[in-house]
Amino acid sequence: MSLQKLVPLLQEQQAAKVDVVASAAAIRAREGMIELFGVTPVVDERGVTVVDGLYRPSGAADAQIADKLGIPVRYLRRLRERDRLDLYDGNVNGWLHGPTETDLPEPDDRSFLLRLFTPPGAGQPGVLRAVVSDRYGIIDNLDVLTAVLEGIHDAGADTEIRACDLTDSTMHAKVYSPQMSALAPRFLANYRSAFSNPNLEAERRRVAGDLDRWRPIAAREGKGYTPGSEPVVFAGFRFSNDETGHHAVRLTPELVVQICGNGLTIPMFAHTHRHVGERLDTGTVSWSQDTLRKKLAVITAETRDRVAEWLSPEFFAARVEELEQAAGAPVTQPDKTMEVLAKRLGFSDTERAGILSHFISGGQLTAAGIANAVTSYSQTIPDPDRANALDDLAYQAMTLA
């Protein structure tokens, strides 16, 4: 989605969020949902919010419940998929509350930070977004977005947000500088957009809509090359935040290919800010505003420094030169190469076949062709988290090839 669509959605979510630290004794499973009882209401600037009631776990929350209680996650998910909610309840409650039979464990004495969306209406369940440690440092997506945009402004960078994604767990945003461009003739030698193949273009449009905004940019800049021959890359970076305990705030530099919008991240320069805080007492719902402001100020300052570095002519030129040096190695056995890369980098069989298809359509039988195949294939992946993970592997795939 665009930034203009992302912001009101984040604001809507922010209004529905509530966070509470609850003991295991105050949590139970009922008909596949999580019920809270005896939890102190949350008092904040919105007034008093009663949190007792039913919450439907997200897929991420189910996985965290399994992890916290030592239940195999595939088993717990299978119980939900096969509508065996009686067994779901029995497993979760047995490990939370201890023995009803002699061979079950003692009651769990831990407390957990529960991240919730309040019910949309009377008689409806809320959403259990996450079950994380009571030392988890809460930094929300809207706060991160604001802090990063302030950092970009402080750096004096001329940038545009080219795309945003929002999943149950993570916000992703991609930024580029239309003024910071360079020719990369070796990296893009003989490359044609894999999306010139109608079938592959249909996959991309099905997932993400029409992203082909690069040709008008090229025309405006006097670089309207024949389709398939634009050897132009832009400087940029990505940032992401996970509100549910899986990942940190992450900033990563990126090179953006003009012709097809492929984004080649440079993960060895990534910068992360972990969600770690002081232990929260039962019933405590957030850090003090002073603590939060200090943490967000750190993110803003780090963004300013990283953007100033990553969008500098020196950094950009060095990364393009490195790219050019690694790009030209020939790939003479694509099937074998992809088989080895899949094992080394953890591509699934479906991903391996898809990347190979994009490699062939790209017509670039070099290591650069492998990188471009990974980053174009990622645009056809419906899951933004996995798509971004693939982009992070593209540079490594090129160097291995």
JSON list of C-alpha atoms in Angstrom, two decimals, residues 106-254:
[
{"chain": "A", "resi": 106, "resn": "GLU", "atom": "CA", "xyz": [2.67, -27.72, 38.40]},
{"chain": "A", "resi": 107, "resn": "PRO", "atom": "CA", "xyz": [0.85, -24.45, 37.63]},
{"chain": "A", "resi": 108, "resn": "ASP", "atom": "CA", "xyz": [2.83, -21.96, 35.55]},
{"chain": "A", "resi": 109, "resn": "ASP", "atom": "CA", "xyz": [4.05, -19.12, 37.79]},
{"chain": "A", "resi": 110, "resn": "ARG", "atom": "CA", "xyz": [5.11, -16.76, 35.01]},
{"chain": "A", "resi": 111, "resn": "SER", "atom": "CA", "xyz": [3.55, -13.52, 33.79]},
{"chain": "A", "resi": 112, "resn": "PHE", "atom": "CA", "xyz": [3.24, -12.55, 30.14]},
{"chain": "A", "resi": 113, "resn": "LEU", "atom": "CA", "xyz": [2.80, -9.32, 28.23]},
{"chain": "A", "resi": 114, "resn": "LEU", "atom": "CA", "xyz": [-0.34, -9.70, 26.13]},
{"chain": "A", "resi": 115, "resn": "ARG", "atom": "CA", "xyz": [-0.77, -7.39, 23.14]},
{"chain": "A", "resi": 116, "resn": "LEU", "atom": "CA", "xyz": [-4.47, -7.05, 22.33]},
{"chain": "A", "resi": 117, "resn": "PHE", "atom": "CA", "xyz": [-6.97, -5.38, 20.02]},
{"chain": "A", "resi": 118, "resn": "THR", "atom": "CA", "xyz": [-10.12, -4.52, 21.94]},
{"chain": "A", "resi": 119, "resn": "PRO", "atom": "CA", "xyz": [-13.42, -6.07, 20.76]},
{"chain": "A", "resi": 120, "resn": "PRO", "atom": "CA", "xyz": [-15.03, -4.16, 17.86]},
{"chain": "A", "resi": 121, "resn": "GLY", "atom": "CA", "xyz": [-18.45, -4.36, 19.51]},
{"chain": "A", "resi": 122, "resn": "ALA", "atom": "CA", "xyz": [-20.49, -5.77, 22.37]},
{"chain": "A", "resi": 123, "resn": "GLY", "atom": "CA", "xyz": [-20.57, -9.54, 22.47]},
{"chain": "A", "resi": 124, "resn": "GLN", "atom": "CA", "xyz": [-17.66, -9.89, 20.00]},
{"chain": "A", "resi": 125, "resn": "PRO", "atom": "CA", "xyz": [-14.18, -11.21, 20.85]},
{"chain": "A", "resi": 126, "resn": "GLY", "atom": "CA", "xyz": [-11.09, -9.07, 20.65]},
{"chain": "A", "resi": 127, "resn": "VAL", "atom": "CA", "xyz": [-7.82, -10.16, 19.07]},
{"chain": "A", "resi": 128, "resn": "LEU", "atom": "CA", "xyz": [-4.83, -11.59, 20.92]},
{"chain": "A", "resi": 129, "resn": "ARG", "atom": "CA", "xyz": [-1.96, -10.28, 18.81]},
{"chain": "A", "resi": 130, "resn": "ALA", "atom": "CA", "xyz": [1.01, -11.53, 20.82]},
{"chain": "A", "resi": 131, "resn": "VAL", "atom": "CA", "xyz": [2.11, -13.35, 23.96]},
{"chain": "A", "resi": 132, "resn": "VAL", "atom": "CA", "xyz": [5.61, -12.11, 24.79]},
{"chain": "A", "resi": 133, "resn": "SER", "atom": "CA", "xyz": [7.99, -11.78, 27.70]},
{"chain": "A", "resi": 134, "resn": "ASP", "atom": "CA", "xyz": [7.24, -9.24, 30.40]},
{"chain": "A", "resi": 135, "resn": "ARG", "atom": "CA", "xyz": [10.62, -7.71, 29.48]},
{"chain": "A", "resi": 136, "resn": "TYR", "atom": "CA", "xyz": [9.46, -6.94, 25.93]},
{"chain": "A", "resi": 137, "resn": "GLY", "atom": "CA", "xyz": [10.02, -3.31, 25.00]},
{"chain": "A", "resi": 138, "resn": "ILE", "atom": "CA", "xyz": [6.89, -1.89, 23.37]},
{"chain": "A", "resi": 139, "resn": "ILE", "atom": "CA", "xyz": [7.63, 0.25, 20.32]},
{"chain": "A", "resi": 140, "resn": "ASP", "atom": "CA", "xyz": [4.62, 0.57, 18.01]},
{"chain": "A", "resi": 141, "resn": "ASN", "atom": "CA", "xyz": [4.56, 0.84, 14.23]},
{"chain": "A", "resi": 142, "resn": "LEU", "atom": "CA", "xyz": [3.12, 4.35, 14.17]},
{"chain": "A", "resi": 143, "resn": "ASP", "atom": "CA", "xyz": [5.86, 5.54, 16.54]},
{"chain": "A", "resi": 144, "resn": "VAL", "atom": "CA", "xyz": [8.58, 3.92, 14.44]},
{"chain": "A", "resi": 145, "resn": "LEU", "atom": "CA", "xyz": [7.19, 5.38, 11.22]},
{"chain": "A", "resi": 146, "resn": "THR", "atom": "CA", "xyz": [7.11, 8.85, 12.77]},
{"chain": "A", "resi": 147, "resn": "ALA", "atom": "CA", "xyz": [10.63, 8.49, 14.21]},
{"chain": "A", "resi": 148, "resn": "VAL", "atom": "CA", "xyz": [12.11, 7.27, 10.91]},
{"chain": "A", "resi": 149, "resn": "LEU", "atom": "CA", "xyz": [10.43, 10.03, 8.89]},
{"chain": "A", "resi": 150, "resn": "GLU", "atom": "CA", "xyz": [11.82, 12.58, 11.35]},
{"chain": "A", "resi": 151, "resn": "GLY", "atom": "CA", "xyz": [15.26, 11.04, 10.92]},
{"chain": "A", "resi": 152, "resn": "ILE", "atom": "CA", "xyz": [14.98, 11.30, 7.14]},
{"chain": "A", "resi": 153, "resn": "HIS", "atom": "CA", "xyz": [13.96, 14.94, 7.49]},
{"chain": "A", "resi": 154, "resn": "ASP", "atom": "CA", "xyz": [16.84, 15.65, 9.89]},
{"chain": "A", "resi": 155, "resn": "ALA", "atom": "CA", "xyz": [19.28, 14.12, 7.40]},
{"chain": "A", "resi": 156, "resn": "GLY", "atom": "CA", "xyz": [18.06, 16.51, 4.71]},
{"chain": "A", "resi": 157, "resn": "ALA", "atom": "CA", "xyz": [17.53, 13.61, 2.31]},
{"chain": "A", "resi": 158, "resn": "ASP", "atom": "CA", "xyz": [15.39, 13.93, -0.83]},
{"chain": "A", "resi": 159, "resn": "THR", "atom": "CA", "xyz": [13.44, 10.67, -0.70]},
{"chain": "A", "resi": 160, "resn": "GLU", "atom": "CA", "xyz": [10.13, 9.08, -1.54]},
{"chain": "A", "resi": 161, "resn": "ILE", "atom": "CA", "xyz": [8.36, 6.12, 0.09]},
{"chain": "A", "resi": 162, "resn": "ARG", "atom": "CA", "xyz": [7.85, 3.77, -2.86]},
{"chain": "A", "resi": 163, "resn": "ALA", "atom": "CA", "xyz": [5.86, 1.01, -1.13]},
{"chain": "A", "resi": 164, "resn": "CYS", "atom": "CA", "xyz": [4.58, -0.11, 2.28]},
{"chain": "A", "resi": 165, "resn": "ASP", "atom": "CA", "xyz": [3.31, -3.44, 3.62]},
{"chain": "A", "resi": 166, "resn": "LEU", "atom": "CA", "xyz": [1.52, -4.34, 6.84]},
{"chain": "A", "resi": 167, "resn": "THR", "atom": "CA", "xyz": [1.08, -7.90, 8.10]},
{"chain": "A", "resi": 168, "resn": "ASP", "atom": "CA", "xyz": [-0.32, -9.29, 11.35]},
{"chain": "A", "resi": 169, "resn": "SER", "atom": "CA", "xyz": [3.13, -8.88, 12.85]},
{"chain": "A", "resi": 170, "resn": "THR", "atom": "CA", "xyz": [5.26, -6.45, 10.85]},
{"chain": "A", "resi": 171, "resn": "MET", "atom": "CA", "xyz": [5.29, -3.08, 9.09]},
{"chain": "A", "resi": 172, "resn": "HIS", "atom": "CA", "xyz": [7.62, -2.73, 6.08]},
{"chain": "A", "resi": 173, "resn": "ALA", "atom": "CA", "xyz": [8.43, 0.44, 4.16]},
{"chain": "A", "resi": 174, "resn": "LYS", "atom": "CA", "xyz": [10.72, 0.99, 1.15]},
{"chain": "A", "resi": 175, "resn": "VAL", "atom": "CA", "xyz": [12.37, 4.35, 0.57]},
{"chain": "A", "resi": 176, "resn": "TYR", "atom": "CA", "xyz": [14.42, 5.53, -2.40]},
{"chain": "A", "resi": 177, "resn": "SER", "atom": "CA", "xyz": [16.10, 8.71, -3.56]},
{"chain": "A", "resi": 178, "resn": "PRO", "atom": "CA", "xyz": [15.18, 9.66, -7.15]},
{"chain": "A", "resi": 179, "resn": "GLN", "atom": "CA", "xyz": [18.13, 12.07, -7.18]},
{"chain": "A", "resi": 180, "resn": "MET", "atom": "CA", "xyz": [20.70, 9.41, -6.24]},
{"chain": "A", "resi": 181, "resn": "SER", "atom": "CA", "xyz": [21.10, 7.20, -9.32]},
{"chain": "A", "resi": 182, "resn": "ALA", "atom": "CA", "xyz": [23.93, 5.51, -11.14]},
{"chain": "A", "resi": 183, "resn": "LEU", "atom": "CA", "xyz": [24.59, 3.34, -14.16]},
{"chain": "A", "resi": 184, "resn": "ALA", "atom": "CA", "xyz": [25.25, -0.32, -13.38]},
{"chain": "A", "resi": 185, "resn": "PRO", "atom": "CA", "xyz": [25.86, -1.72, -16.89]},
{"chain": "A", "resi": 186, "resn": "ARG", "atom": "CA", "xyz": [27.51, -4.94, -15.75]},
{"chain": "A", "resi": 187, "resn": "PHE", "atom": "CA", "xyz": [24.89, -5.75, -13.13]},
{"chain": "A", "resi": 188, "resn": "LEU", "atom": "CA", "xyz": [22.14, -5.18, -15.69]},
{"chain": "A", "resi": 189, "resn": "ALA", "atom": "CA", "xyz": [23.98, -6.40, -18.81]},
{"chain": "A", "resi": 190, "resn": "ASN", "atom": "CA", "xyz": [21.53, -8.24, -21.11]},
{"chain": "A", "resi": 191, "resn": "TYR", "atom": "CA", "xyz": [18.88, -8.11, -18.38]},
{"chain": "A", "resi": 192, "resn": "ARG", "atom": "CA", "xyz": [15.27, -7.71, -19.37]},
{"chain": "A", "resi": 193, "resn": "SER", "atom": "CA", "xyz": [12.53, -7.46, -16.81]},
{"chain": "A", "resi": 194, "resn": "ALA", "atom": "CA", "xyz": [11.24, -10.91, -15.96]},
{"chain": "A", "resi": 195, "resn": "PHE", "atom": "CA", "xyz": [7.82, -9.28, -15.99]},
{"chain": "A", "resi": 196, "resn": "SER", "atom": "CA", "xyz": [8.01, -8.98, -19.77]},
{"chain": "A", "resi": 197, "resn": "ASN", "atom": "CA", "xyz": [6.77, -12.57, -19.49]},
{"chain": "A", "resi": 198, "resn": "PRO", "atom": "CA", "xyz": [2.96, -12.08, -19.33]},
{"chain": "A", "resi": 199, "resn": "ASN", "atom": "CA", "xyz": [2.51, -14.97, -16.90]},
{"chain": "A", "resi": 200, "resn": "LEU", "atom": "CA", "xyz": [5.04, -13.58, -14.42]},
{"chain": "A", "resi": 201, "resn": "GLU", "atom": "CA", "xyz": [3.63, -10.06, -14.76]},
{"chain": "A", "resi": 202, "resn": "ALA", "atom": "CA", "xyz": [0.17, -11.44, -14.03]},
{"chain": "A", "resi": 203, "resn": "GLU", "atom": "CA", "xyz": [1.52, -13.01, -10.82]},
{"chain": "A", "resi": 204, "resn": "ARG", "atom": "CA", "xyz": [3.00, -9.70, -9.70]},
{"chain": "A", "resi": 205, "resn": "ARG", "atom": "CA", "xyz": [-0.16, -7.74, -10.45]},
{"chain": "A", "resi": 206, "resn": "ARG", "atom": "CA", "xyz": [-2.26, -10.34, -8.66]},
{"chain": "A", "resi": 207, "resn": "VAL", "atom": "CA", "xyz": [-0.19, -9.90, -5.50]},
{"chain": "A", "resi": 208, "resn": "ALA", "atom": "CA", "xyz": [0.62, -6.22, -5.43]},
{"chain": "A", "resi": 209, "resn": "GLY", "atom": "CA", "xyz": [-1.23, -4.37, -8.15]},
{"chain": "A", "resi": 210, "resn": "ASP", "atom": "CA", "xyz": [0.51, -2.26, -10.77]},
{"chain": "A", "resi": 211, "resn": "LEU", "atom": "CA", "xyz": [3.96, -1.33, -9.49]},
{"chain": "A", "resi": 212, "resn": "ASP", "atom": "CA", "xyz": [5.39, -0.39, -12.88]},
{"chain": "A", "resi": 213, "resn": "ARG", "atom": "CA", "xyz": [6.00, 3.26, -12.04]},
{"chain": "A", "resi": 214, "resn": "TRP", "atom": "CA", "xyz": [9.65, 3.28, -13.10]},
{"chain": "A", "resi": 215, "resn": "ARG", "atom": "CA", "xyz": [9.27, 3.96, -16.83]},
{"chain": "A", "resi": 216, "resn": "PRO", "atom": "CA", "xyz": [7.63, 7.41, -16.27]},
{"chain": "A", "resi": 217, "resn": "ILE", "atom": "CA", "xyz": [10.45, 8.25, -13.86]},
{"chain": "A", "resi": 218, "resn": "ALA", "atom": "CA", "xyz": [13.00, 7.23, -16.48]},
{"chain": "A", "resi": 219, "resn": "ALA", "atom": "CA", "xyz": [11.28, 9.31, -19.16]},
{"chain": "A", "resi": 220, "resn": "ARG", "atom": "CA", "xyz": [11.18, 12.40, -16.93]},
{"chain": "A", "resi": 221, "resn": "GLU", "atom": "CA", "xyz": [14.90, 12.03, -16.25]},
{"chain": "A", "resi": 222, "resn": "GLY", "atom": "CA", "xyz": [15.80, 11.62, -19.90]},
{"chain": "A", "resi": 223, "resn": "LYS", "atom": "CA", "xyz": [16.72, 7.97, -19.38]},
{"chain": "A", "resi": 224, "resn": "GLY", "atom": "CA", "xyz": [13.90, 6.38, -21.31]},
{"chain": "A", "resi": 225, "resn": "TYR", "atom": "CA", "xyz": [15.87, 3.43, -22.56]},
{"chain": "A", "resi": 226, "resn": "THR", "atom": "CA", "xyz": [14.42, 0.77, -24.81]},
{"chain": "A", "resi": 227, "resn": "PRO", "atom": "CA", "xyz": [12.44, -1.56, -22.52]},
{"chain": "A", "resi": 228, "resn": "GLY", "atom": "CA", "xyz": [14.77, -4.10, -21.05]},
{"chain": "A", "resi": 229, "resn": "SER", "atom": "CA", "xyz": [17.96, -2.06, -21.39]},
{"chain": "A", "resi": 230, "resn": "GLU", "atom": "CA", "xyz": [17.87, 0.53, -18.59]},
{"chain": "A", "resi": 231, "resn": "PRO", "atom": "CA", "xyz": [21.12, 0.01, -16.61]},
{"chain": "A", "resi": 232, "resn": "VAL", "atom": "CA", "xyz": [20.04, 2.41, -13.85]},
{"chain": "A", "resi": 233, "resn": "VAL", "atom": "CA", "xyz": [19.90, 1.83, -10.09]},
{"chain": "A", "resi": 234, "resn": "PHE", "atom": "CA", "xyz": [18.73, 4.18, -7.33]},
{"chain": "A", "resi": 235, "resn": "ALA", "atom": "CA", "xyz": [19.96, 4.47, -3.77]},
{"chain": "A", "resi": 236, "resn": "GLY", "atom": "CA", "xyz": [17.45, 3.64, -1.08]},
{"chain": "A", "resi": 237, "resn": "PHE", "atom": "CA", "xyz": [16.78, 1.78, 2.13]},
{"chain": "A", "resi": 238, "resn": "ARG", "atom": "CA", "xyz": [14.07, -0.19, 3.91]},
{"chain": "A", "resi": 239, "resn": "PHE", "atom": "CA", "xyz": [12.83, -0.10, 7.44]},
{"chain": "A", "resi": 240, "resn": "SER", "atom": "CA", "xyz": [10.59, -2.46, 9.36]},
{"chain": "A", "resi": 241, "resn": "ASN", "atom": "CA", "xyz": [9.15, -2.97, 12.82]},
{"chain": "A", "resi": 242, "resn": "ASP", "atom": "CA", "xyz": [7.53, -5.95, 14.48]},
{"chain": "A", "resi": 243, "resn": "GLU", "atom": "CA", "xyz": [5.02, -5.26, 17.26]},
{"chain": "A", "resi": 244, "resn": "THR", "atom": "CA", "xyz": [4.57, -8.91, 18.26]},
{"chain": "A", "resi": 245, "resn": "GLY", "atom": "CA", "xyz": [7.97, -10.12, 19.41]},
{"chain": "A", "resi": 246, "resn": "HIS", "atom": "CA", "xyz": [9.44, -11.75, 16.32]},
{"chain": "A", "resi": 247, "resn": "HIS", "atom": "CA", "xyz": [11.84, -9.10, 14.99]},
{"chain": "A", "resi": 248, "resn": "ALA", "atom": "CA", "xyz": [13.52, -5.83, 15.94]},
{"chain": "A", "resi": 249, "resn": "VAL", "atom": "CA", "xyz": [13.28, -2.39, 14.39]},
{"chain": "A", "resi": 250, "resn": "ARG", "atom": "CA", "xyz": [15.48, -2.82, 11.31]},
{"chain": "A", "resi": 251, "resn": "LEU", "atom": "CA", "xyz": [17.02, -0.39, 8.81]},
{"chain": "A", "resi": 252, "resn": "THR", "atom": "CA", "xyz": [18.71, -1.80, 5.69]},
{"chain": "A", "resi": 253, "resn": "PRO", "atom": "CA", "xyz": [20.29, -0.02, 2.70]},
{"chain": "A", "resi": 254, "resn": "GLU", "atom": "CA", "xyz": [19.00, -0.99, -0.73]}
]
